[in-house]
Short mmCIF file of C-alpha atoms in Angstrom, two decimals:
data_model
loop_
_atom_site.label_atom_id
_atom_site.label_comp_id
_atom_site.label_asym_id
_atom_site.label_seq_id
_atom_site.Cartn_x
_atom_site.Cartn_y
_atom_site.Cartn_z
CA UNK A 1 18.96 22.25 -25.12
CA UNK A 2 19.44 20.87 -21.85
CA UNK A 3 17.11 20.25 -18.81
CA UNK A 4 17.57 22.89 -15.49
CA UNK A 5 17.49 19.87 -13.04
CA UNK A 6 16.23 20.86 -9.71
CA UNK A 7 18.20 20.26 -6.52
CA UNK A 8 15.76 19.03 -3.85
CA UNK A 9 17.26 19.56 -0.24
CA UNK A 10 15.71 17.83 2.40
CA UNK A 11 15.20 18.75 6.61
CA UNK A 12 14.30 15.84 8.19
CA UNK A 13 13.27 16.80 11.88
CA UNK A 14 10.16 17.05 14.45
CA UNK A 15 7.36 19.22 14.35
CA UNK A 16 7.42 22.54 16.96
CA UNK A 17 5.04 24.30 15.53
CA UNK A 18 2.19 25.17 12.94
CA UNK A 19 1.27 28.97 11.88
CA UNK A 20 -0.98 29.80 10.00
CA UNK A 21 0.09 31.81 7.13
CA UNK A 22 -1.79 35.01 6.54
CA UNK A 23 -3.57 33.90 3.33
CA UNK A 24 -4.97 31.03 5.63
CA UNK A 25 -4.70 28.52 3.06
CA UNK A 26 -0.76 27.64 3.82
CA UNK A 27 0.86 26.95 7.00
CA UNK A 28 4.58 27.60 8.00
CA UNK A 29 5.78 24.24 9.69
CA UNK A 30 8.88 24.89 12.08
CA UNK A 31 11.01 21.93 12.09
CA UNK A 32 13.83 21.39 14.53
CA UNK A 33 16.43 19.63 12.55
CA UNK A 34 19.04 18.98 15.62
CA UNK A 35 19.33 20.41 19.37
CA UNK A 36 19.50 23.77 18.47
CA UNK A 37 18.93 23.97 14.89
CA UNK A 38 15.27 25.01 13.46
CA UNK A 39 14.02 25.07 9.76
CA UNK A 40 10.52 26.41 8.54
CA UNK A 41 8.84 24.89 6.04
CA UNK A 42 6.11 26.86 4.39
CA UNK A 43 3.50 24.45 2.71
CA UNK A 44 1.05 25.61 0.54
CA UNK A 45 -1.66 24.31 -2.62
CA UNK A 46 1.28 23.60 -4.62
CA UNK A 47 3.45 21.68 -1.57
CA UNK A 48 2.94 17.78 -2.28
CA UNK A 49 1.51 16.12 1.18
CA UNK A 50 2.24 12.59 0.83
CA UNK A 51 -1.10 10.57 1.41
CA UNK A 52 -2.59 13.92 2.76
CA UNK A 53 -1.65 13.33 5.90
CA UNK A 54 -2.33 16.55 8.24
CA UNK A 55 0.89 17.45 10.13
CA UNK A 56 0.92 17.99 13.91
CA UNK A 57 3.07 18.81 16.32
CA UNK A 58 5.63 15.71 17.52
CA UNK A 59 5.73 14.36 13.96
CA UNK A 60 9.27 12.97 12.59
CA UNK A 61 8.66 14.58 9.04
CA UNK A 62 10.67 14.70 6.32
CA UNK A 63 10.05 17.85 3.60
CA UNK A 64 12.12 19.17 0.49
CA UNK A 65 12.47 22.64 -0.82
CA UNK A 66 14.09 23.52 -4.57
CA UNK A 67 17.61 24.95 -3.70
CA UNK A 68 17.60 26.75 -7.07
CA UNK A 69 14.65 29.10 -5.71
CA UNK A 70 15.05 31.97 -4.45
CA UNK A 71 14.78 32.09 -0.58
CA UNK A 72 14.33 35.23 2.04
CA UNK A 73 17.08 35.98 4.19
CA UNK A 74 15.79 35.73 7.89
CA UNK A 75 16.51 33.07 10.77
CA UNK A 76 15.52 30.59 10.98
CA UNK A 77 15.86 29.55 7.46
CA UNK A 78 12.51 29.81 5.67
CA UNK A 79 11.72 27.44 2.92
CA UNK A 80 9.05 26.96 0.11
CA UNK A 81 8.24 22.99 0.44
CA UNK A 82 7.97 21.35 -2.37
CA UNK A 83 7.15 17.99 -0.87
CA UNK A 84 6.57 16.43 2.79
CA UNK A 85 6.34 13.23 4.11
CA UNK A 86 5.60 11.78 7.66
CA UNK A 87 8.27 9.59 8.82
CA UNK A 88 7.14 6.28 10.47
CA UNK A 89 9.74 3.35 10.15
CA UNK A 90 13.07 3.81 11.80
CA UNK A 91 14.44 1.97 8.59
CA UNK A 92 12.66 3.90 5.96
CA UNK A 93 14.62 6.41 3.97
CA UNK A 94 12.62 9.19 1.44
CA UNK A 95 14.32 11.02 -1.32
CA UNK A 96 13.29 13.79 -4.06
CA UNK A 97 15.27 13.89 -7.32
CA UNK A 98 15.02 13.55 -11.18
CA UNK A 99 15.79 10.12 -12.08
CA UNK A 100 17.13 9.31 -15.57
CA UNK A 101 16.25 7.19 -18.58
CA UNK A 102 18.55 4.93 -16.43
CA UNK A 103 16.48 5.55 -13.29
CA UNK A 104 19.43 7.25 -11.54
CA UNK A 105 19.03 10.33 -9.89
CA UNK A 106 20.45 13.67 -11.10
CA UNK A 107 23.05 13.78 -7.56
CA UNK A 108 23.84 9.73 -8.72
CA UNK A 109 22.95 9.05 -5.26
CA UNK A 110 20.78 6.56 -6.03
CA UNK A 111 19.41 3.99 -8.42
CA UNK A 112 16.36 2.33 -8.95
CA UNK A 113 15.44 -0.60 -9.93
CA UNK A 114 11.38 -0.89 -9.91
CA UNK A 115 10.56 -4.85 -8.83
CA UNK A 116 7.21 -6.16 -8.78
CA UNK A 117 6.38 -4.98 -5.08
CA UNK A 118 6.88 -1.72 -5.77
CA UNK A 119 4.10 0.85 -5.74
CA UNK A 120 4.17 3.10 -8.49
CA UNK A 121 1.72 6.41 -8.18
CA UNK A 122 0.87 9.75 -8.74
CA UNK A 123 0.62 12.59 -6.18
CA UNK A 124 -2.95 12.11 -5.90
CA UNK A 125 -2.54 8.60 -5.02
CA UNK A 126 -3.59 6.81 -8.58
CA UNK A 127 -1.56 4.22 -10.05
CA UNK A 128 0.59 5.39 -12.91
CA UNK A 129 1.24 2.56 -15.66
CA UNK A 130 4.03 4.31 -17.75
CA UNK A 131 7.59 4.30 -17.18
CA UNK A 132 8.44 6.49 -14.31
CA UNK A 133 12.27 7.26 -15.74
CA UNK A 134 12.61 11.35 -16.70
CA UNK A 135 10.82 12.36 -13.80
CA UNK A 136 10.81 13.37 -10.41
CA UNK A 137 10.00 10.81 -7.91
CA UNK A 138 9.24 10.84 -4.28
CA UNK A 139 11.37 7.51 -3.59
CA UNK A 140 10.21 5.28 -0.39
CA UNK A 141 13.31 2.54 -0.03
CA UNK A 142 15.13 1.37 3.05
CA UNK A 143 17.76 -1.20 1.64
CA UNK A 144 20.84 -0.12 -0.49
CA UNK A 145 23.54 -2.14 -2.37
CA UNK A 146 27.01 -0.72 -1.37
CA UNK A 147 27.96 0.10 -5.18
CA UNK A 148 28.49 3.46 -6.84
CA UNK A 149 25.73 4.50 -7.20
CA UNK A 150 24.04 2.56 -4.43
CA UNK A 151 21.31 0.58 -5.85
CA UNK A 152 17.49 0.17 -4.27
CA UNK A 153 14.36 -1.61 -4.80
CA UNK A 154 12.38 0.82 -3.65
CA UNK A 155 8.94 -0.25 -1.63
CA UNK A 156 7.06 3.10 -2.94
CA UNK A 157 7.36 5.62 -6.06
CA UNK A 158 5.40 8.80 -6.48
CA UNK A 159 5.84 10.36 -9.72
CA UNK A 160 5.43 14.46 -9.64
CA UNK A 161 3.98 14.69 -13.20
#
């Protein structure tokens, strides 16, 4: 039987503003993705906040929501975040994705190849010892080889056990 492989979409964009949802324990996060374009992100117990950071207004963030869920149909675009991560580097890149046995992801957009400098965790920031392959990591990388697909040592892994 084969896996349903999640397709992780991600808005990358600042922070307008924060609502509180009306259980009070999520927020809806509205993100404007270009000049005229916004996004809202709802984050919730389940939503993966990398390193806990709390998100505030003027952050570069980057979240990603499972296109396979269903979604409501109002504008803006409302999403169910299934991960967010501040953005702080101009050179860092962040993607979401099930990587292979082979460590490649699902979209072979990418492949890893874990060095010695690379942190390997969990979501709740301990250090996982197995082999992250057949999972879905939250990949931190900013250097890619130009080859199909493009190749990273990534500086950062979460694993979403």
């Amino acid at each position: 039987m084969d896996m349903i492989v999640p397709e992780f979409v991600p808005v990358t964009g600042m922070v307008q503003e924060i609502t509180s949802m009306r259980d009070c324990c999520s927020i809806m996060v509205s993100v404007l993705v270009s000049d005229k374009e916004t996004i809202n992100l709802v984050i919730d117990k389940d939503t993966v906040v990398v390193d806990n950071r709390r998100i505030r207004r003027g952050m570069r963030i980057r979240g990603f929501y499972d296109a396979s869920r269903p979604v409501i149909l109002i504008y803006p675009p409302q999403y169910q975040a299934v991960a967010v991560t501040v953005l702080t580097g101009e050179n860092e890149d962040v993607t979401l994705a099930y990587f292979d046995r082979h460590l490649i992801a699902s979209d072979n957009f990418l492949q890893l190849n874990i060095g010695r400098s690379t942190m390997v965790e969990t979501a709740n920031g301990q250090i996982y010892r197995c082999d992250p392959a057949n999972h879905i990591l939250l990949v931190f990388y900013s250097v890619t080889t130009r080859s199909i697909p493009p190749q990273t040592t990534p500086e950062r892994v979460i694993v979403l056990c």
